[in-house]
CSV table of C-alpha atoms in Angstrom, one decimal:
chain,number,residue,atom,x,y,z
N,1,ALA,CA,0.0,0.0,0.0
N,2,CYS,CA,1.1,3.5,-0.7
N,3,VAL,CA,0.8,6.2,2.0
N,4,ARG,CA,0.5,9.7,0.6
N,5,GLU,CA,2.7,12.5,2.1
N,6,GLU,CA,-0.3,14.3,3.4
N,7,GLU,CA,-1.4,11.2,5.3
N,8,ALA,CA,2.1,11.1,6.8
N,9,MET,CA,1.7,14.6,8.3
N,10,LYS,CA,-1.4,13.4,10.2
N,11,VAL,CA,0.8,11.8,12.9
N,12,ARG,CA,0.1,14.7,15.3
N,13,CYS,CA,-2.3,13.4,17.8
N,14,CYS,CA,-3.0,13.6,21.6
N,15,LEU,CA,-4.3,10.6,23.5
N,16,PRO,CA,-4.7,9.7,27.2
N,17,LEU,CA,-1.5,8.4,28.8
N,18,SER,CA,-3.1,5.3,30.2
N,19,VAL,CA,-6.0,3.0,29.4
N,20,LYS,CA,-7.7,3.4,32.8
N,21,SER,CA,-11.5,3.8,32.8
N,22,GLU,CA,-11.6,7.5,31.9
N,23,PRO,CA,-13.9,9.3,29.5
N,24,SER,CA,-12.8,8.9,26.0
N,25,PRO,CA,-11.7,12.1,24.4
N,26,PHE,CA,-13.1,10.8,21.1
N,27,VAL,CA,-16.7,10.7,22.3
N,28,ASP,CA,-19.0,13.7,22.7
N,29,HIS,CA,-20.3,13.0,26.2
N,30,ARG,CA,-22.9,15.8,26.0
N,31,THR,CA,-24.9,13.7,23.5
N,32,GLU,CA,-23.3,10.3,24.3
N,33,GLN,CA,-22.9,9.8,20.5
N,34,PRO,CA,-19.5,8.9,18.9
N,35,SER,CA,-17.8,11.8,17.3
N,36,SER,CA,-16.4,11.8,13.8
N,37,ARG,CA,-12.8,11.3,15.1
N,38,LYS,CA,-11.0,8.1,14.5
N,39,ASP,CA,-10.8,5.5,17.2
N,40,PRO,CA,-7.5,5.8,19.2
N,41,PHE,CA,-6.3,2.3,18.3
N,42,GLN,CA,-7.0,2.9,14.6
N,43,VAL,CA,-4.9,6.0,14.8
N,44,LEU,CA,-2.1,4.0,16.4
N,45,ALA,CA,-2.4,1.4,13.7
N,46,HIS,CA,-2.0,4.0,11.0
N,47,VAL,CA,0.9,5.5,12.8
N,48,GLY,CA,2.5,2.1,12.9
N,49,LEU,CA,2.1,1.7,9.2
N,50,LEU,CA,3.6,5.1,8.5
N,51,GLY,CA,6.6,4.2,10.5
N,52,LYS,CA,7.2,1.1,8.5
N,53,VAL,CA,6.9,2.7,5.1
N,54,TRP,CA,8.4,6.1,6.1
N,55,PRO,CA,11.2,5.1,8.5
N,56,VAL,CA,13.2,8.3,8.2
N,57,GLY,CA,10.2,10.5,8.8
N,58,ARG,CA,9.7,13.0,11.6
N,59,ALA,CA,6.8,12.2,13.8
N,60,PHE,CA,5.1,15.0,15.8
N,61,VAL,CA,3.2,13.5,18.7
N,62,GLY,CA,1.6,14.6,21.9
N,63,MET,CA,3.2,13.8,25.3
N,64,ARG,CA,0.4,11.3,26.3
N,65,VAL,CA,0.7,9.1,23.2
N,66,CYS,CA,4.5,8.9,23.1
N,67,HIS,CA,5.0,5.6,24.9
N,68,TRP,CA,2.3,3.9,22.9
N,69,LEU,CA,3.9,5.1,19.7
N,70,HIS,CA,7.2,3.7,20.6
N,71,GLU,CA,5.8,0.3,21.3
N,72,GLU,CA,3.9,0.4,18.0
N,73,LEU,CA,6.8,1.6,15.8
N,74,GLY,CA,9.6,-0.1,17.6
N,75,SER,CA,13.0,0.4,15.9
N,76,TYR,CA,11.4,2.3,13.0
N,77,LEU,CA,10.9,5.4,15.0
N,78,GLU,CA,14.0,7.6,14.5
N,79,ASP,CA,12.9,11.1,15.4
N,80,VAL,CA,10.2,12.1,17.9
N,81,SER,CA,9.2,15.7,18.4
N,82,LEU,CA,7.2,16.4,21.5
N,83,VAL,CA,5.3,19.6,21.2
N,84,ALA,CA,4.1,19.9,24.8
N,85,ASN,CA,2.5,22.9,26.4
N,86,GLY,CA,1.5,21.4,29.7
N,87,LYS,CA,-2.1,22.6,29.2
N,88,GLY,CA,-3.7,19.6,27.6
N,89,SER,CA,-5.5,20.0,24.3
N,90,GLU,CA,-9.0,20.1,22.8
N,91,SER,CA,-9.2,16.3,22.9
N,92,ALA,CA,-7.3,15.7,26.2
N,93,THR,CA,-8.1,18.2,29.0
N,94,CYS,CA,-6.0,16.8,31.8
N,95,GLU,CA,-2.6,18.5,32.2
N,96,THR,CA,0.7,16.8,31.5
N,97,THR,CA,2.6,16.0,34.7
N,98,SER,CA,6.2,15.3,35.6
N,99,GLU,CA,5.4,11.6,35.7
N,100,ASP,CA,4.4,11.8,32.0
N,101,VAL,CA,7.8,13.1,31.1
N,102,GLU,CA,9.6,10.6,33.3
N,103,ARG,CA,7.9,7.7,31.7
N,104,LEU,CA,9.4,8.7,28.3
N,105,ALA,CA,12.9,7.6,29.4
N,106,SER,CA,12.1,3.8,29.3
N,107,HIS,CA,10.5,4.1,25.8
N,108,LEU,CA,12.5,6.7,24.0
N,109,ARG,CA,16.0,5.9,25.0
N,110,LYS,CA,17.2,5.0,21.6
N,111,CYS,CA,15.2,7.6,19.6
N,112,LYS,CA,16.1,11.1,18.7
N,113,LEU,CA,14.0,13.2,21.0
N,114,SER,CA,13.0,16.8,20.4
N,115,LEU,CA,11.3,18.4,23.4
N,116,ASN,CA,9.5,21.7,22.8
N,117,TRP,CA,7.9,23.1,26.0
N,118,LYS,CA,7.5,26.8,25.3
N,119,GLY,CA,5.6,28.8,27.9
N,120,GLY,CA,4.0,25.7,29.5
N,121,ASN,CA,3.8,24.3,33.0
N,122,SER,CA,7.4,24.9,33.8
N,123,GLU,CA,7.4,23.2,37.3
N,124,ALA,CA,6.0,19.9,35.9
N,125,LEU,CA,8.2,20.1,32.9
N,126,PHE,CA,11.5,20.7,34.8
N,127,GLU,CA,10.8,18.0,37.3
N,128,GLY,CA,9.8,15.5,34.6
N,129,VAL,CA,12.8,16.3,32.3
N,130,ALA,CA,15.1,15.9,35.3
N,131,LYS,CA,13.7,12.5,36.2
N,132,ALA,CA,13.7,11.3,32.6
N,133,MET,CA,17.3,12.4,31.9
N,134,ARG,CA,18.5,11.0,35.2
N,135,SER,CA,16.8,7.7,34.5
N,136,ALA,CA,18.4,7.5,31.1
N,137,GLY,CA,21.8,8.5,32.4
N,138,TYR,CA,22.1,6.6,35.7
N,139,CYS,CA,20.2,3.4,34.8
N,140,THR,CA,22.4,2.4,31.9
N,141,ALA,CA,26.1,2.0,31.3
N,142,GLU,CA,26.1,4.6,28.5
N,143,PRO,CA,24.6,8.0,29.5
N,144,ALA,CA,24.7,9.0,25.8
N,145,CYS,CA,21.9,6.6,25.0
N,146,PHE,CA,19.4,9.3,26.0
N,147,GLY,CA,18.9,10.8,22.5
N,148,LEU,CA,17.8,14.3,23.3
N,149,VAL,CA,18.7,16.4,20.2
N,150,GLU,CA,16.5,19.5,20.6
N,151,LEU,CA,15.4,21.2,23.7
N,152,ASN,CA,13.2,24.3,23.8
N,153,LEU,CA,12.4,25.7,27.2
N,154,SER,CA,11.8,29.3,26.2
N,155,TRP,CA,9.3,31.4,28.2
N,156,ASN,CA,9.4,29.2,31.2
N,157,GLY,CA,10.6,31.6,33.9
N,158,ILE,CA,13.8,29.5,34.4
N,159,SER,CA,15.7,31.1,37.3
N,160,THR,CA,19.3,30.7,38.4
N,161,GLN,CA,18.4,27.7,40.5
N,162,LYS,CA,16.6,26.0,37.6
N,163,ALA,CA,19.5,26.8,35.3
N,164,GLU,CA,21.8,25.0,37.8
N,165,GLN,CA,19.7,21.9,37.5
N,166,LEU,CA,19.6,22.1,33.8
N,167,GLY,CA,23.4,22.5,33.6
N,168,SER,CA,23.9,19.3,35.6
N,169,LEU,CA,21.5,17.4,33.3
N,170,LEU,CA,23.2,18.5,30.1
N,171,HIS,CA,26.1,16.3,31.1
N,172,PHE,CA,23.9,13.4,29.9
N,173,CYS,CA,23.0,14.9,26.5
N,174,PRO,CA,26.2,14.7,24.4
N,175,GLY,CA,24.0,14.5,21.3
N,176,LEU,CA,22.1,17.7,21.9
N,177,MET,CA,22.1,19.9,18.8
N,178,SER,CA,19.7,22.7,19.6
N,179,LEU,CA,19.1,24.5,22.9
N,180,ARG,CA,16.6,27.3,23.2
N,181,LEU,CA,16.3,29.1,26.5
N,182,SER,CA,14.9,32.5,25.3
N,183,SER,CA,13.0,34.9,27.5
N,184,ASN,CA,13.8,33.4,30.9
N,185,ALA,CA,15.6,34.7,33.9
N,186,VAL,CA,18.9,32.8,33.7
N,187,GLY,CA,21.2,35.7,34.5
N,188,ASP,CA,24.9,35.7,35.0
N,189,ARG,CA,25.0,33.1,37.7
N,190,GLY,CA,22.7,30.8,35.7
N,191,VAL,CA,25.0,31.1,32.7
N,192,GLU,CA,27.9,30.0,34.9
N,193,SER,CA,26.0,26.9,35.9
N,194,LEU,CA,25.0,26.1,32.3
N,195,VAL,CA,28.5,26.4,30.9
N,196,ASP,CA,29.8,23.3,32.6
N,197,GLY,CA,27.1,21.2,31.0
N,198,LEU,CA,27.3,22.9,27.6
N,199,GLN,CA,31.0,21.9,27.3
N,200,HIS,CA,29.7,18.3,27.1
N,201,CYS,CA,27.4,19.1,24.2
N,202,THR,CA,30.0,19.0,21.5
N,203,ARG,CA,27.5,18.5,18.7
N,204,LEU,CA,25.5,21.7,19.6
N,205,THR,CA,24.8,23.8,16.5
N,206,LEU,CA,22.1,26.2,17.9
N,207,LEU,CA,22.2,28.1,21.1
N,208,ASP,CA,19.6,30.7,22.1
N,209,LEU,CA,20.1,32.6,25.3
N,210,SER,CA,18.3,35.8,24.3
N,211,ALA,CA,16.4,38.0,26.8
N,212,ASN,CA,18.0,36.4,29.9
N,213,GLY,CA,19.7,39.3,31.6
N,214,VAL,CA,23.2,38.1,30.7
N,215,GLY,CA,25.8,40.8,31.5
N,216,PRO,CA,29.6,41.2,31.2
N,217,SER,CA,30.3,38.7,34.0
N,218,GLY,CA,28.0,36.0,32.4
N,219,ALA,CA,29.7,36.7,29.1
N,220,VAL,CA,33.0,35.6,30.6
N,221,HIS,CA,31.6,32.2,31.4
N,222,LEU,CA,29.8,31.9,28.1
N,223,SER,CA,32.9,32.7,26.2
N,224,SER,CA,34.7,29.7,27.6
N,225,ALA,CA,31.9,27.4,26.5
N,226,LEU,CA,31.8,28.9,23.0
N,227,SER,CA,35.4,28.2,22.4
N,228,SER,CA,34.6,24.5,22.8
N,229,LEU,CA,31.5,24.4,20.7
N,230,ARG,CA,33.3,23.8,17.3
N,231,LYS,CA,30.1,23.0,15.4
N,232,LEU,CA,28.0,26.0,16.6
N,233,SER,CA,26.4,27.7,13.6
N,234,HIS,CA,23.5,29.7,15.2
N,235,LEU,CA,24.0,32.0,18.2
N,236,ASP,CA,21.2,34.2,19.5
N,237,LEU,CA,22.0,36.6,22.4
N,238,HIS,CA,19.7,39.5,21.6
N,239,SER,CA,18.1,41.7,24.3
N,240,ASN,CA,20.7,41.0,27.1
N,241,GLN,CA,22.9,43.4,28.9
N,242,LEU,CA,26.3,42.6,27.4
N,243,LYS,CA,27.4,46.2,26.6
N,244,GLY,CA,30.8,46.9,25.2
N,245,GLU,CA,32.8,44.8,27.7
N,246,GLY,CA,30.6,41.7,27.3
N,247,ILE,CA,30.4,41.7,23.5
N,248,GLY,CA,34.2,41.9,23.4
N,249,THR,CA,34.4,38.8,25.6
N,250,ILE,CA,31.9,36.9,23.5
N,251,ALA,CA,33.9,37.8,20.4
N,252,GLY,CA,37.0,36.3,22.0
N,253,GLY,CA,35.1,33.0,22.5
N,254,LEU,CA,34.1,33.0,18.9
N,255,ARG,CA,37.6,33.4,17.5
N,256,ALA,CA,38.0,29.7,17.1
N,257,SER,CA,34.6,29.2,15.4
N,258,GLU,CA,34.7,28.5,11.7
N,259,THR,CA,31.1,27.2,11.4
N,260,LEU,CA,29.1,30.3,12.6
N,261,THR,CA,26.5,31.4,10.0
N,262,TRP,CA,23.9,33.2,12.1
N,263,LEU,CA,24.6,35.7,14.9
N,264,ASP,CA,22.2,38.1,16.7
N,265,VAL,CA,23.5,40.4,19.4
N,266,SER,CA,20.9,43.1,18.9
N,267,GLY,CA,19.6,45.1,21.9
N,268,ASN,CA,22.8,44.9,24.0
N,269,TRP,CA,23.9,48.6,24.0
N,270,ILE,CA,27.4,47.7,22.9
N,271,GLY,CA,28.2,51.2,21.6
N,272,GLY,CA,31.1,52.1,19.3
N,273,GLU,CA,33.6,50.7,21.8
N,274,GLY,CA,31.9,47.3,21.7
N,275,VAL,CA,31.8,47.3,18.0
N,276,GLN,CA,35.6,47.9,17.9
N,277,GLN,CA,36.1,44.8,20.0
N,278,PHE,CA,33.4,42.8,18.2
N,279,VAL,CA,34.6,43.3,14.6
N,280,ALA,CA,37.9,41.4,15.4
N,281,VAL,CA,35.9,38.1,15.3
N,282,LEU,CA,34.7,38.8,11.7
N,283,ASP,CA,38.1,37.8,10.4
N,284,LYS,CA,37.4,34.2,11.4
N,285,CYS,CA,33.7,34.1,10.5
N,286,HIS,CA,34.1,33.7,6.8
N,287,GLY,CA,30.8,31.8,6.6
N,288,LEU,CA,28.6,34.3,8.4
N,289,GLN,CA,25.3,34.8,6.6
N,290,HIS,CA,23.1,36.6,9.1
N,291,LEU,CA,24.3,39.4,11.3
N,292,ASP,CA,21.9,41.5,13.5
N,293,LEU,CA,23.5,44.4,15.4
N,294,SER,CA,20.4,46.5,15.7
N,295,PHE,CA,19.6,48.7,18.7
N,296,ASN,CA,23.1,49.0,19.9
N,297,GLN,CA,23.9,52.7,19.6
N,298,MET,CA,27.1,52.1,17.6
N,299,GLY,CA,27.0,55.6,16.0
N,300,LYS,CA,28.9,56.6,12.9
N,301,ASP,CA,32.2,55.6,14.4
N,302,GLY,CA,31.0,52.1,15.1
N,303,ALA,CA,29.5,51.8,11.6
N,304,GLY,CA,32.8,52.8,10.1
N,305,MET,CA,34.7,50.2,12.0
N,306,LEU,CA,32.1,47.5,11.0
N,307,THR,CA,32.2,48.4,7.4
N,308,ARG,CA,35.9,48.1,7.2
N,309,LYS,CA,35.6,44.4,8.3
N,310,LEU,CA,32.7,43.5,6.0
N,311,ASP,CA,35.2,42.5,3.4
N,312,CYS,CA,35.7,39.3,5.4
N,313,CYS,CA,32.0,38.4,5.3
N,314,THR,CA,31.6,37.8,1.6
N,315,ARG,CA,28.8,35.3,2.2
N,316,ILE,CA,26.6,37.6,4.3
N,317,THR,CA,23.0,37.7,3.1
N,318,ASN,CA,21.1,39.5,5.9
N,319,LEU,CA,22.5,42.6,7.7
N,320,ASN,CA,20.4,44.5,10.3
N,321,LEU,CA,21.9,47.8,11.6
N,322,SER,CA,18.6,49.5,12.5
N,323,LEU,CA,18.3,51.8,15.5
N,324,ASN,CA,22.0,52.6,15.7
N,325,GLY,CA,22.2,56.4,15.0
N,326,ILE,CA,24.8,55.9,12.3
N,327,GLY,CA,23.7,59.1,10.5
N,328,ALA,CA,24.6,60.3,7.0
N,329,GLU,CA,28.3,59.8,7.6
N,330,GLY,CA,27.8,56.2,8.7
N,331,ALA,CA,25.6,55.5,5.7
N,332,ARG,CA,28.3,56.9,3.4
N,333,GLN,CA,30.9,54.5,4.9
N,334,LEU,CA,28.5,51.6,4.8
N,335,ALA,CA,27.7,52.3,1.2
N,336,GLU,CA,31.3,51.9,0.2
N,337,SER,CA,31.5,48.4,1.6
N,338,LEU,CA,28.1,47.1,0.3
N,339,THR,CA,29.5,46.4,-3.2
N,340,ARG,CA,32.0,44.0,-1.6
N,341,CYS,CA,29.1,41.8,-0.3
N,342,PRO,CA,27.8,40.2,-3.5
N,343,LEU,CA,25.3,37.9,-1.8
N,344,LEU,CA,23.6,40.6,0.4
N,345,ALA,CA,19.9,40.1,0.0
N,346,ARG,CA,18.3,41.9,3.0
N,347,LEU,CA,19.5,45.2,4.5
N,348,ASP,CA,17.8,47.1,7.3
N,349,LEU,CA,18.9,50.6,8.1
N,350,SER,CA,15.7,51.9,9.6
N,351,ALA,CA,15.7,54.6,12.3
N,352,ASN,CA,19.3,55.8,11.8
N,353,ASP,CA,18.7,59.4,11.0
N,354,LEU,CA,20.2,59.0,7.5
N,355,ARG,CA,18.6,62.2,6.1
N,356,CYS,CA,18.8,63.1,2.4
N,357,GLU,CA,22.6,62.7,2.3
N,358,GLY,CA,22.6,59.2,3.6
N,359,ALA,CA,19.8,58.2,1.2
N,360,GLY,CA,21.9,59.6,-1.6
N,361,SER,CA,24.9,57.6,-0.6
N,362,LEU,CA,22.9,54.4,-0.7
N,363,ALA,CA,21.3,55.3,-4.0
N,364,GLY,CA,24.8,55.6,-5.5
N,365,VAL,CA,25.6,51.9,-4.9
N,366,LEU,CA,22.2,50.1,-5.1
N,367,SER,CA,22.6,49.3,-8.7
N,368,ASP,CA,25.9,47.6,-7.8
N,369,CYS,CA,24.2,45.2,-5.4
N,370,PRO,CA,22.7,42.6,-7.8
N,371,GLY,CA,21.4,40.3,-5.1
N,372,LEU,CA,19.6,42.9,-2.9
N,373,THR,CA,15.9,41.9,-2.6
N,374,GLN,CA,14.8,43.8,0.5
N,375,LEU,CA,15.7,47.3,1.7
N,376,ASP,CA,14.3,48.9,4.8
N,377,ILE,CA,15.1,52.5,5.5
N,378,LYS,CA,12.0,53.7,7.2
N,379,ASN,CA,12.0,56.5,9.8
N,380,ASN,CA,15.1,58.3,8.5
N,381,ARG,CA,13.8,61.7,7.5
N,382,ILE,CA,15.1,61.4,4.0
N,383,GLU,CA,12.4,63.8,2.8
N,384,GLU,CA,11.5,64.5,-0.9
N,385,GLU,CA,15.0,65.0,-2.2
N,386,GLY,CA,16.2,61.7,-0.7
N,387,ALA,CA,13.2,60.0,-2.2
N,388,SER,CA,14.0,61.4,-5.6
N,389,ARG,CA,17.6,60.1,-5.5
N,390,LEU,CA,16.3,56.7,-4.7
N,391,ALA,CA,13.7,56.8,-7.4
N,392,ASP,CA,16.5,57.4,-9.9
N,393,VAL,CA,18.0,54.0,-9.2
N,394,VAL,CA,15.2,51.7,-8.0
N,395,GLY,CA,14.3,50.9,-11.5
N,396,HIS,CA,17.8,49.5,-12.1
N,397,CYS,CA,17.6,47.1,-9.1
N,398,THR,CA,16.2,44.1,-10.9
N,399,ALA,CA,16.3,41.8,-7.9
N,400,LEU,CA,14.6,44.3,-5.5
N,401,THR,CA,11.2,43.1,-4.4
N,402,ARG,CA,10.5,44.9,-1.1
N,403,LEU,CA,11.2,48.5,-0.3
N,404,ASN,CA,10.1,50.2,3.0
N,405,LEU,CA,10.3,54.0,3.1
N,406,GLN,CA,7.6,54.8,5.7
N,407,TRP,CA,7.8,57.8,8.1
N,408,ASN,CA,10.3,59.7,6.0
N,409,GLY,CA,8.5,62.9,5.1
N,410,LEU,CA,8.7,62.0,1.4
N,411,GLY,CA,6.3,64.8,0.3
N,412,ARG,CA,3.9,64.6,-2.6
N,413,GLY,CA,6.6,64.7,-5.2
N,414,GLY,CA,8.7,61.9,-3.6
N,415,ARG,CA,5.7,59.7,-3.1
N,416,GLY,CA,4.7,60.2,-6.7
N,417,ARG,CA,8.0,59.3,-8.2
N,418,LEU,CA,8.4,56.2,-6.0
N,419,ALA,CA,4.8,55.0,-6.5
N,420,GLU,CA,5.7,54.4,-10.2
N,421,PHE,CA,7.6,51.2,-9.1
N,422,ARG,CA,4.7,49.7,-7.0
N,423,GLU,CA,3.3,47.6,-9.8
N,424,SER,CA,6.7,46.3,-10.8
N,425,LEU,CA,7.5,45.2,-7.3
N,426,GLN,CA,4.1,43.7,-6.7
N,427,ALA,CA,4.5,41.8,-10.0
N,428,LYS,CA,7.6,40.1,-8.4
N,429,GLY,CA,5.6,39.2,-5.3
N,430,GLY,CA,7.0,42.1,-3.3
N,431,SER,CA,5.7,45.4,-1.9
N,432,LEU,CA,6.4,49.1,-1.6
N,433,ASN,CA,5.6,50.9,1.6
N,434,LEU,CA,5.5,54.7,1.6
């Protein structure tokens, strides 16, 4: 029998964890009539078939059906992704408990496990994950058999104390490839606790510690871990408190990284001094494709130091320097380096007080950026004259699909000239915002 791809995507389901005499979630008890949903065991049978004909597939399942799925699929199940919010679902109203997570250890020990618990019941989650990891680590001769590859604990209010627990558990996750801890309260002391465990995650490719109140002292500890993560390609530290001192320390930890492709350190108030320390790492990041330095108050001096190093980032495709106050002079220096970034596709310079002069500097090089598809220079007070300069070259930017010029005081004349390109941009699936 052939199973269509759309049938394969129907693996997502949520069933009770046990077969005790509980009301069936597949029966409408208000009318006592069976609903149109499939019987739970029929669902499991279909999932079992999918596993046998689609062995390298990725199954998205609910927490409460996970142990049944493993028994049904056996060795065919290679990748399990748990999307668990701790709040039940439409078909299963009882909450996921720590015991639910703990039970996974005995069934999923040889699978690749992805745990996504974003903004859920953090207490039950953390207790359960701790029990499951410890069970897998201490009950076998090989702690590495617990196949956790992705862990998302964002928006869970993880404090310093919880970070200490997580750090100790990471010792037993050498195969971890993705760790997301965004928007918690880890802080400097929590980072210090995490670092010891992170050094055992030698396969880690993605690390997200954004919005965690990490300052210069936490950056010192994080830097030591970064130097050992030789496969790290994605690092997100936005909205912390690194400042100039902290970003310099982070840059030191990345000097040995040759795999980094995605870096976000926006919203850290690093200033011009921080940029000076940060740009030293760009010499090593030849594969960098995404760089976000927005909201860092680098000023024109910081922009100048950055642009002199962009020559090393010939593969960069996405550059965000918005909210940095670089001014017309900073725009002029940046424009000189854009032609040396042949793959640049998205450029964001919004809210930088570019004025007419800055817009003119950009207009002079746009036709030499053949790959540029998106340009955002909103809120820069370029006015009608700046709009006219841009209008002279937009027609020659054949790859450009999205242009944002909102809140610039363009005037009737500037709007009229630029509006001529709206149809051509929309024909390419893009947009023009004035």
